[in-house]
């Protein structure tokens, strides 16, 4: 690494660790500042072990996260920082190292940095990891990498799931503005020690850890992942959207106009009148729209004709939870405003496709929303279904048309 001795920094983290005088003096300044300026709320501090090795697995929203999370623990914590930070200036490099940071090359499988983390845990200290690998903002949490699972198995150290919220809003340029920040730690998770865990096993452990981080995040009021969706309207557009969301891994309730229609589509396993030859995935549950229970849904989509929209909004709008997002399928920006003015919701988006396009692999789809986080979640879900998604925050400028029929996709049906 030009301008710094990377090996010396890693060696220092492995052997000497933090400089206590520097660490505790900096913390003595930062902790009251965080409490006053950020109105810092700390929940679950008792879950971070007072002695012995531990891994803190947290989401990552801001460069301030390691320093804010550090005041959760009553002992020094060590954390991986991107190697570029150590190139800024020799004084910055020295200070970061004195505070427990050590460099990692995020673009590669950095075995030396992982070995350093193992050495720190083996001597009984705490390592902070951000499984997302980089800062994720705004919206819901990102996808974790399996390094945290691997480290937990290789060391046998307990893993404390932590979520932090609010730090993404404290910085505007170089100015640190006051904003409420909260942190929550959950109960530690333990796993058996495995000398050489396979990638599959490390991934499985990460998949066990990350939902616990998401639980802390959602408890703090963070935007939830899209897990359950309800689509109101079983025409070609609504059924197409339900199939696409189910292919993306969501549990989907498809609301029909009548109980007879729900029974017919459910028995056939397909909506033959609207989408002939397209089987409904196992993740689609067909019910009468009036019977939809929306308390636990993360996404509600209105895919009804314009003349039916007022009745649908009047009937189902009060049932939509405030944490849910709403999607309006086609019809123009006026329909988006109509729903937004009448429904309590977290965010709203519109879905549009070109006329005569098919919602098959690679088909173009436009998602429009003024809320960047919700835009990303909806777009990512449709992209996971194999669609070519275009994103825009200009809802008024988006050309919104009805969703078309999905042709049979033999490769997925097989």
Tab-separated table of C-alpha atoms in Angstrom:
chain	number	residue	atom	x	y	z
A	1	UNK	CA	0.000	0.000	0.000
A	2	UNK	CA	1.608	3.296	-1.062
A	3	UNK	CA	2.078	5.786	1.740
A	4	UNK	CA	1.614	3.329	4.609
A	5	UNK	CA	2.890	0.043	5.976
A	6	UNK	CA	-0.139	-2.191	5.764
A	7	UNK	CA	1.634	-5.154	7.319
A	8	UNK	CA	2.668	-3.010	10.280
A	9	UNK	CA	-0.937	-1.913	10.846
A	10	UNK	CA	-2.208	-5.492	10.753
A	11	UNK	CA	0.599	-6.638	13.030
A	12	UNK	CA	-0.187	-3.885	15.477
A	13	UNK	CA	-3.866	-4.862	15.607
A	14	UNK	CA	-2.894	-8.496	16.174
A	15	UNK	CA	-0.355	-7.875	18.913
A	16	UNK	CA	-0.537	-4.515	20.667
A	17	UNK	CA	-4.062	-3.426	19.851
A	18	UNK	CA	-5.444	-0.007	20.703
A	19	UNK	CA	-3.453	2.666	22.503
A	20	UNK	CA	-5.482	2.898	25.747
A	21	UNK	CA	-4.692	6.546	26.475
A	22	UNK	CA	-5.753	7.617	22.967
A	23	UNK	CA	-8.791	5.318	22.874
A	24	UNK	CA	-10.294	6.358	26.190
A	25	UNK	CA	-9.513	10.055	25.713
A	26	UNK	CA	-11.233	10.076	22.314
A	27	UNK	CA	-14.159	8.142	23.714
A	28	UNK	CA	-14.434	10.566	26.649
A	29	UNK	CA	-14.964	13.337	24.094
A	30	UNK	CA	-17.172	11.475	21.606
A	31	UNK	CA	-19.601	9.820	24.005
A	32	UNK	CA	-21.070	13.026	25.534
A	33	UNK	CA	-21.026	14.630	22.086
A	34	UNK	CA	-23.068	11.747	20.661
A	35	UNK	CA	-25.518	11.914	23.556
A	36	UNK	CA	-26.065	15.654	23.184
A	37	UNK	CA	-25.761	16.187	19.420
A	38	UNK	CA	-27.341	12.919	18.246
A	39	UNK	CA	-29.598	12.330	21.293
A	40	UNK	CA	-28.105	8.860	21.240
A	41	UNK	CA	-30.294	6.011	22.438
A	42	UNK	CA	-28.603	2.734	23.415
A	43	UNK	CA	-30.704	-0.373	23.925
A	44	UNK	CA	-29.452	-3.823	24.875
A	45	UNK	CA	-25.940	-2.930	26.058
A	46	UNK	CA	-26.088	-5.889	28.438
A	47	UNK	CA	-25.983	-8.278	25.480
A	48	UNK	CA	-22.380	-7.318	24.641
A	49	UNK	CA	-20.137	-9.566	26.780
A	50	UNK	CA	-18.045	-7.719	29.346
A	51	UNK	CA	-15.201	-10.221	28.952
A	52	UNK	CA	-14.067	-12.755	26.399
A	53	UNK	CA	-14.209	-12.719	22.610
A	54	UNK	CA	-17.271	-11.474	20.751
A	55	UNK	CA	-18.287	-10.480	17.228
A	56	UNK	CA	-20.632	-7.542	16.746
A	57	UNK	CA	-22.539	-7.881	13.468
A	58	UNK	CA	-24.199	-4.633	12.448
A	59	UNK	CA	-25.785	-2.899	9.502
A	60	UNK	CA	-23.781	-0.038	7.989
A	61	UNK	CA	-25.247	3.384	7.115
A	62	UNK	CA	-22.482	5.937	7.722
A	63	UNK	CA	-18.747	6.371	8.254
A	64	UNK	CA	-19.651	7.307	11.859
A	65	UNK	CA	-21.101	3.868	12.623
A	66	UNK	CA	-17.971	2.280	14.150
A	67	UNK	CA	-17.480	5.209	16.518
A	68	UNK	CA	-21.139	5.393	17.549
A	69	UNK	CA	-21.383	1.634	18.023
A	70	UNK	CA	-18.168	1.704	20.080
A	71	UNK	CA	-19.923	3.600	22.872
A	72	UNK	CA	-22.285	0.631	23.247
A	73	UNK	CA	-19.462	-1.492	24.643
A	74	UNK	CA	-17.689	-0.963	27.943
A	75	UNK	CA	-14.438	-2.129	26.366
A	76	UNK	CA	-12.481	-1.344	23.205
A	77	UNK	CA	-13.739	-2.803	19.931
A	78	UNK	CA	-11.775	-3.469	16.766
A	79	UNK	CA	-13.160	-2.979	13.294
A	80	UNK	CA	-12.197	-3.390	9.654
A	81	UNK	CA	-11.949	-0.156	7.661
A	82	UNK	CA	-11.462	0.148	3.934
A	83	UNK	CA	-7.800	0.442	3.061
A	84	UNK	CA	-8.310	3.799	1.311
A	85	UNK	CA	-8.904	5.507	4.669
A	86	UNK	CA	-5.357	4.694	5.717
A	87	UNK	CA	-4.021	6.503	2.646
A	88	UNK	CA	-5.511	9.892	3.518
A	89	UNK	CA	-2.682	11.065	5.786
A	90	UNK	CA	-0.156	9.399	8.092
A	91	UNK	CA	-1.778	11.036	11.125
A	92	UNK	CA	-5.206	9.704	10.125
A	93	UNK	CA	-3.725	6.252	9.594
A	94	UNK	CA	-2.063	6.313	13.026
A	95	UNK	CA	-5.220	7.571	14.780
A	96	UNK	CA	-7.449	4.941	13.185
A	97	UNK	CA	-5.022	2.228	14.201
A	98	UNK	CA	-4.810	3.615	17.737
A	99	UNK	CA	-8.621	3.451	17.946
A	100	UNK	CA	-8.792	-0.204	16.877
A	101	UNK	CA	-9.217	-0.011	13.094
A	102	UNK	CA	-7.257	-2.200	10.707
A	103	UNK	CA	-7.318	-2.143	6.882
A	104	UNK	CA	-9.237	-4.473	4.607
A	105	UNK	CA	-9.305	-4.697	0.834
A	106	UNK	CA	-13.030	-4.769	0.118
A	107	UNK	CA	-12.558	-5.690	-3.532
A	108	UNK	CA	-10.875	-9.001	-2.785
A	109	UNK	CA	-10.964	-11.916	-0.395
A	110	UNK	CA	-8.591	-10.358	2.130
A	111	UNK	CA	-7.180	-13.345	4.002
A	112	UNK	CA	-4.707	-11.253	6.009
A	113	UNK	CA	-7.421	-9.015	7.425
A	114	UNK	CA	-9.563	-12.030	8.303
A	115	UNK	CA	-6.538	-13.608	9.998
A	116	UNK	CA	-6.108	-10.389	11.973
A	117	UNK	CA	-9.747	-10.555	13.087
A	118	UNK	CA	-9.234	-14.162	14.197
A	119	UNK	CA	-6.132	-13.201	16.163
A	120	UNK	CA	-8.007	-10.395	17.934
A	121	UNK	CA	-10.800	-12.777	18.900
A	122	UNK	CA	-8.355	-15.475	19.990
A	123	UNK	CA	-6.851	-13.079	22.518
A	124	UNK	CA	-10.341	-12.320	23.898
A	125	UNK	CA	-11.262	-8.966	22.343
A	126	UNK	CA	-14.287	-7.711	20.369
A	127	UNK	CA	-14.453	-7.366	16.582
A	128	UNK	CA	-17.104	-5.254	14.833
A	129	UNK	CA	-18.132	-6.464	11.378
A	130	UNK	CA	-20.459	-4.991	8.769
A	131	UNK	CA	-21.714	-8.040	6.837
A	132	UNK	CA	-23.160	-5.849	4.064
A	133	UNK	CA	-19.566	-5.028	3.122
A	134	UNK	CA	-20.217	-1.345	2.442
A	135	UNK	CA	-22.557	1.453	3.433
A	136	UNK	CA	-26.174	0.829	2.406
A	137	UNK	CA	-28.500	3.787	2.250
A	138	UNK	CA	-31.301	4.554	2.035
A	139	UNK	CA	-34.072	1.976	2.419
A	140	UNK	CA	-33.951	-1.532	3.803
A	141	UNK	CA	-30.827	-3.440	4.756
A	142	UNK	CA	-28.560	-4.904	2.095
A	143	UNK	CA	-27.570	-8.514	1.521
A	144	UNK	CA	-24.896	-9.875	3.866
A	145	UNK	CA	-21.670	-11.537	2.804
A	146	UNK	CA	-20.719	-14.829	4.385
A	147	UNK	CA	-17.498	-13.589	6.054
A	148	UNK	CA	-19.209	-13.050	9.408
A	149	UNK	CA	-20.490	-16.627	9.396
A	150	UNK	CA	-17.071	-17.936	8.551
A	151	UNK	CA	-15.412	-15.939	11.325
A	152	UNK	CA	-17.998	-17.096	13.868
A	153	UNK	CA	-17.363	-20.741	12.979
A	154	UNK	CA	-13.576	-20.457	12.866
A	155	UNK	CA	-13.344	-18.796	16.288
A	156	UNK	CA	-16.432	-20.005	18.158
A	157	UNK	CA	-16.967	-16.419	19.364
A	158	UNK	CA	-20.547	-15.386	20.177
A	159	UNK	CA	-22.154	-13.050	17.644
A	160	UNK	CA	-24.123	-10.042	18.910
A	161	UNK	CA	-26.646	-8.730	16.326
A	162	UNK	CA	-26.766	-4.931	16.348
A	163	UNK	CA	-28.709	-2.383	14.329
A	164	UNK	CA	-28.051	1.339	14.085
A	165	UNK	CA	-30.448	3.894	12.632
A	166	UNK	CA	-30.180	7.616	12.013
A	167	UNK	CA	-26.475	7.962	11.209
A	168	UNK	CA	-27.197	8.160	7.486
A	169	UNK	CA	-28.885	11.522	8.061
A	170	UNK	CA	-26.274	13.248	10.222
A	171	UNK	CA	-23.864	14.286	7.494
A	172	UNK	CA	-24.431	16.995	4.907
A	173	UNK	CA	-21.191	17.597	3.080
A	174	UNK	CA	-18.589	18.115	5.790
A	175	UNK	CA	-21.155	19.356	8.282
A	176	UNK	CA	-22.340	17.007	11.036
A	177	UNK	CA	-25.865	18.080	11.869
A	178	UNK	CA	-27.949	17.055	14.895
A	179	UNK	CA	-30.169	14.057	14.286
A	180	UNK	CA	-31.617	11.307	16.488
A	181	UNK	CA	-29.479	8.144	16.424
A	182	UNK	CA	-30.408	4.870	18.075
A	183	UNK	CA	-28.646	1.536	18.489
A	184	UNK	CA	-30.109	-1.782	19.581
A	185	UNK	CA	-28.286	-4.998	20.424
A	186	UNK	CA	-29.950	-8.391	20.588
A	187	UNK	CA	-29.029	-11.564	22.429
A	188	UNK	CA	-25.774	-13.174	21.363
A	189	UNK	CA	-25.815	-16.169	19.043
A	190	UNK	CA	-23.375	-19.032	19.476
A	191	UNK	CA	-22.201	-21.618	16.959
A	192	UNK	CA	-19.921	-24.646	17.209
A	193	UNK	CA	-16.296	-24.114	16.298
A	194	UNK	CA	-15.310	-25.487	12.882
A	195	UNK	CA	-11.702	-25.377	11.778
A	196	UNK	CA	-12.317	-25.083	8.043
A	197	UNK	CA	-15.975	-24.268	7.378
A	198	UNK	CA	-17.197	-24.702	3.827
A	199	UNK	CA	-18.624	-21.697	1.955
A	200	UNK	CA	-22.071	-23.309	2.181
A	201	UNK	CA	-21.821	-23.695	5.954
A	202	UNK	CA	-20.515	-20.148	6.387
A	203	UNK	CA	-23.400	-18.884	4.257
A	204	UNK	CA	-25.917	-20.855	6.319
A	205	UNK	CA	-24.596	-19.343	9.556
A	206	UNK	CA	-24.692	-15.854	8.037
A	207	UNK	CA	-28.298	-16.528	7.032
A	208	UNK	CA	-28.983	-17.306	10.689
A	209	UNK	CA	-27.251	-14.156	11.966
A	210	UNK	CA	-28.638	-11.585	9.546
A	211	UNK	CA	-32.363	-11.988	10.356
A	212	UNK	CA	-31.461	-11.164	13.965
A	213	UNK	CA	-29.848	-7.917	12.765
A	214	UNK	CA	-32.974	-7.227	10.694
A	215	UNK	CA	-35.101	-7.821	13.802
A	216	UNK	CA	-33.206	-5.102	15.691
A	217	UNK	CA	-33.434	-2.812	12.644
A	218	UNK	CA	-37.192	-3.175	12.285
A	219	UNK	CA	-37.701	-2.768	16.039
A	220	UNK	CA	-35.969	0.613	15.707
A	221	UNK	CA	-38.397	1.562	12.940
A	222	UNK	CA	-36.164	0.753	9.983
A	223	UNK	CA	-37.647	-0.011	6.593
A	224	UNK	CA	-38.411	-3.752	6.478
A	225	UNK	CA	-37.454	-6.109	3.706
A	226	UNK	CA	-40.189	-7.003	1.236
A	227	UNK	CA	-41.401	-10.390	2.377
A	228	UNK	CA	-45.183	-10.359	1.980
A	229	UNK	CA	-47.187	-8.589	-0.709
A	230	UNK	CA	-50.865	-8.225	-1.549
A	231	UNK	CA	-51.996	-7.506	-5.098
A	232	UNK	CA	-55.509	-6.093	-5.389
A	233	UNK	CA	-56.949	-7.025	-8.779
A	234	UNK	CA	-56.633	-10.331	-10.626
A	235	UNK	CA	-56.714	-9.007	-14.168
A	236	UNK	CA	-53.773	-9.612	-16.462
A	237	UNK	CA	-51.785	-6.807	-14.814
A	238	UNK	CA	-52.428	-7.863	-11.228
A	239	UNK	CA	-51.829	-11.532	-11.921
A	240	UNK	CA	-48.647	-10.679	-13.808
A	241	UNK	CA	-47.353	-8.631	-10.899
A	242	UNK	CA	-48.267	-11.375	-8.410
A	243	UNK	CA	-46.352	-13.948	-10.458
A	244	UNK	CA	-43.325	-11.661	-10.761
A	245	UNK	CA	-43.212	-10.925	-7.015
A	246	UNK	CA	-43.582	-14.608	-6.172
A	247	UNK	CA	-40.729	-15.426	-8.537
A	248	UNK	CA	-38.681	-12.886	-6.576
A	249	UNK	CA	-39.287	-14.895	-3.397
A	250	UNK	CA	-42.155	-12.963	-1.791
A	251	UNK	CA	-45.273	-14.484	-0.293
A	252	UNK	CA	-48.113	-13.000	-2.343
A	253	UNK	CA	-51.871	-12.732	-1.749
A	254	UNK	CA	-53.741	-12.120	-4.993
A	255	UNK	CA	-57.098	-10.435	-4.369
A	256	UNK	CA	-59.936	-11.218	-6.766
A	257	UNK	CA	-63.279	-9.509	-7.258
A	258	UNK	CA	-65.331	-12.429	-5.930
A	259	UNK	CA	-65.069	-15.637	-3.937
A	260	UNK	CA	-66.045	-17.629	-7.050
A	261	UNK	CA	-63.125	-16.164	-8.994
A	262	UNK	CA	-60.753	-16.949	-6.153
A	263	UNK	CA	-61.985	-20.541	-5.989
A	264	UNK	CA	-61.720	-20.983	-9.764
A	265	UNK	CA	-58.179	-19.586	-10.020
A	266	UNK	CA	-57.034	-21.430	-6.912
A	267	UNK	CA	-58.394	-24.767	-8.107
A	268	UNK	CA	-56.838	-24.375	-11.548
A	269	UNK	CA	-53.511	-23.108	-10.229
A	270	UNK	CA	-53.602	-20.459	-12.959
A	271	UNK	CA	-55.645	-17.488	-14.100
A	272	UNK	CA	-56.584	-18.991	-17.468
A	273	UNK	CA	-58.972	-16.182	-18.398
A	274	UNK	CA	-56.305	-13.496	-18.053
A	275	UNK	CA	-52.968	-15.318	-18.312
A	276	UNK	CA	-53.593	-18.603	-20.115
A	277	UNK	CA	-50.820	-21.142	-19.808
A	278	UNK	CA	-49.040	-19.372	-16.939
A	279	UNK	CA	-49.129	-21.387	-13.701
A	280	UNK	CA	-49.211	-19.498	-10.438
A	281	UNK	CA	-46.083	-20.090	-8.334
A	282	UNK	CA	-46.502	-21.819	-4.988
A	283	UNK	CA	-45.953	-18.479	-3.271
A	284	UNK	CA	-49.242	-17.038	-4.596
A	285	UNK	CA	-52.352	-17.402	-2.440
A	286	UNK	CA	-55.632	-16.442	-4.133
A	287	UNK	CA	-58.380	-14.888	-1.982
A	288	UNK	CA	-61.279	-12.514	-2.416
A	289	UNK	CA	-59.958	-8.941	-2.200
A	290	UNK	CA	-62.499	-8.059	0.486
A	291	UNK	CA	-61.014	-10.843	2.661
A	292	UNK	CA	-57.398	-9.673	2.439
A	293	UNK	CA	-55.754	-9.321	5.843
A	294	UNK	CA	-53.085	-6.671	5.377
A	295	UNK	CA	-51.729	-6.290	8.915
A	296	UNK	CA	-48.473	-8.099	8.179
A	297	UNK	CA	-47.885	-7.107	4.557
A	298	UNK	CA	-44.870	-5.063	3.509
A	299	UNK	CA	-46.239	-4.166	0.070
A	300	UNK	CA	-49.764	-3.554	-1.233
A	301	UNK	CA	-50.335	-3.131	-4.960
A	302	UNK	CA	-53.455	-1.711	-6.597
A	303	UNK	CA	-53.841	-3.258	-10.053
A	304	UNK	CA	-57.463	-2.423	-10.785
A	305	UNK	CA	-59.008	-0.421	-13.642
A	306	UNK	CA	-59.242	3.357	-13.037
A	307	UNK	CA	-62.996	3.303	-12.418
A	308	UNK	CA	-62.596	0.632	-9.713
A	309	UNK	CA	-59.734	2.343	-7.906
A	310	UNK	CA	-61.834	4.609	-5.601
A	311	UNK	CA	-63.846	1.659	-4.293
A	312	UNK	CA	-60.734	-0.464	-3.776
A	313	UNK	CA	-58.944	2.324	-1.917
A	314	UNK	CA	-61.991	3.051	0.249
A	315	UNK	CA	-62.414	-0.614	1.175
A	316	UNK	CA	-58.789	-1.607	1.751
A	317	UNK	CA	-56.969	1.672	2.463
A	318	UNK	CA	-57.763	1.708	6.207
A	319	UNK	CA	-56.335	-1.821	6.547
A	320	UNK	CA	-52.914	-0.992	5.111
A	321	UNK	CA	-50.335	-0.747	7.922
A	322	UNK	CA	-48.379	2.490	8.161
A	323	UNK	CA	-45.075	0.641	7.684
A	324	UNK	CA	-46.156	-0.781	4.307
A	325	UNK	CA	-45.401	0.615	0.877
A	326	UNK	CA	-47.999	0.893	-1.884
A	327	UNK	CA	-47.604	0.275	-5.601
A	328	UNK	CA	-49.980	1.568	-8.251
A	329	UNK	CA	-49.887	-0.404	-11.472
A	330	UNK	CA	-50.111	1.845	-14.556
A	331	UNK	CA	-52.669	4.525	-15.193
A	332	UNK	CA	-50.688	7.747	-14.757
A	333	UNK	CA	-49.315	9.924	-12.001
A	334	UNK	CA	-52.827	11.087	-11.108
A	335	UNK	CA	-53.641	7.627	-9.742
A	336	UNK	CA	-50.507	7.714	-7.598
A	337	UNK	CA	-51.522	11.046	-6.089
A	338	UNK	CA	-55.091	9.815	-5.570
A	339	UNK	CA	-53.898	6.838	-3.515
A	340	UNK	CA	-51.228	8.792	-1.632
A	341	UNK	CA	-53.786	11.358	-0.482
A	342	UNK	CA	-56.160	8.717	0.893
A	343	UNK	CA	-54.001	5.951	2.339
A	344	UNK	CA	-51.723	5.987	5.360
A	345	UNK	CA	-48.482	4.568	3.992
A	346	UNK	CA	-44.708	4.712	4.279
A	347	UNK	CA	-44.041	5.269	0.570
A	348	UNK	CA	-45.678	4.869	-2.828
A	349	UNK	CA	-44.413	3.817	-6.251
A	350	UNK	CA	-45.771	3.252	-9.737
A	351	UNK	CA	-44.932	0.387	-12.067
A	352	UNK	CA	-44.945	0.893	-15.823
A	353	UNK	CA	-43.997	-1.131	-18.870
A	354	UNK	CA	-43.956	-0.368	-22.576
A	355	UNK	CA	-47.093	-1.233	-24.497
A	356	UNK	CA	-47.237	-4.795	-25.862
A	357	UNK	CA	-44.191	-5.754	-23.806
A	358	UNK	CA	-44.206	-9.102	-22.028
A	359	UNK	CA	-43.242	-9.539	-18.412
A	360	UNK	CA	-40.750	-12.291	-19.279
A	361	UNK	CA	-37.025	-12.562	-18.665
A	362	UNK	CA	-35.348	-9.336	-19.744
A	363	UNK	CA	-38.601	-7.453	-20.404
A	364	UNK	CA	-38.333	-3.686	-19.735
A	365	UNK	CA	-40.141	-2.353	-16.680
A	366	UNK	CA	-40.128	1.143	-15.183
A	367	UNK	CA	-40.487	1.796	-11.462
A	368	UNK	CA	-41.135	5.376	-10.350
A	369	UNK	CA	-41.091	6.677	-6.798
A	370	UNK	CA	-40.005	9.861	-5.048
A	371	UNK	CA	-38.846	7.721	-2.112
A	372	UNK	CA	-35.396	6.453	-3.029
A	373	UNK	CA	-35.397	3.612	-0.515
A	374	UNK	CA	-38.772	2.233	-1.566
A	375	UNK	CA	-37.837	2.679	-5.215
A	376	UNK	CA	-34.776	0.500	-4.651
A	377	UNK	CA	-36.749	-2.229	-2.857
A	378	UNK	CA	-39.445	-2.524	-5.527
A	379	UNK	CA	-36.941	-2.335	-8.369
A	380	UNK	CA	-34.728	-4.971	-6.773
A	381	UNK	CA	-37.683	-7.307	-6.326
A	382	UNK	CA	-38.712	-7.022	-9.983
A	383	UNK	CA	-35.100	-7.382	-11.073
A	384	UNK	CA	-34.897	-10.588	-9.034
A	385	UNK	CA	-37.837	-11.861	-11.112
A	386	UNK	CA	-35.686	-11.499	-14.229
A	387	UNK	CA	-36.956	-8.161	-15.515
A	388	UNK	CA	-34.908	-5.296	-16.954
A	389	UNK	CA	-35.823	-2.511	-14.550
A	390	UNK	CA	-35.478	1.222	-15.150
A	391	UNK	CA	-35.709	3.421	-12.062
A	392	UNK	CA	-36.836	7.023	-11.883
A	393	UNK	CA	-37.802	9.406	-9.110
A	394	UNK	CA	-39.901	11.439	-11.544
A	395	UNK	CA	-43.349	9.949	-11.036
A	396	UNK	CA	-45.012	12.713	-13.056
A	397	UNK	CA	-42.694	12.147	-15.998
A	398	UNK	CA	-42.987	8.376	-16.082
A	399	UNK	CA	-45.230	6.964	-18.791
A	400	UNK	CA	-47.442	4.563	-16.899
A	401	UNK	CA	-49.332	1.868	-18.758
A	402	UNK	CA	-50.958	-1.383	-17.738
A	403	UNK	CA	-48.909	-4.457	-17.042
A	404	UNK	CA	-49.154	-6.912	-19.944
A	405	UNK	CA	-49.602	-10.631	-20.070
A	406	UNK	CA	-46.718	-12.871	-19.044
A	407	UNK	CA	-46.014	-15.584	-21.596
A	408	UNK	CA	-45.213	-19.079	-20.324
A	409	UNK	CA	-41.609	-19.456	-19.213
A	410	UNK	CA	-40.767	-23.107	-19.654
A	411	UNK	CA	-37.320	-22.869	-18.078
A	412	UNK	CA	-38.781	-21.757	-14.721
A	413	UNK	CA	-41.891	-23.911	-14.859
A	414	UNK	CA	-39.700	-26.947	-15.342
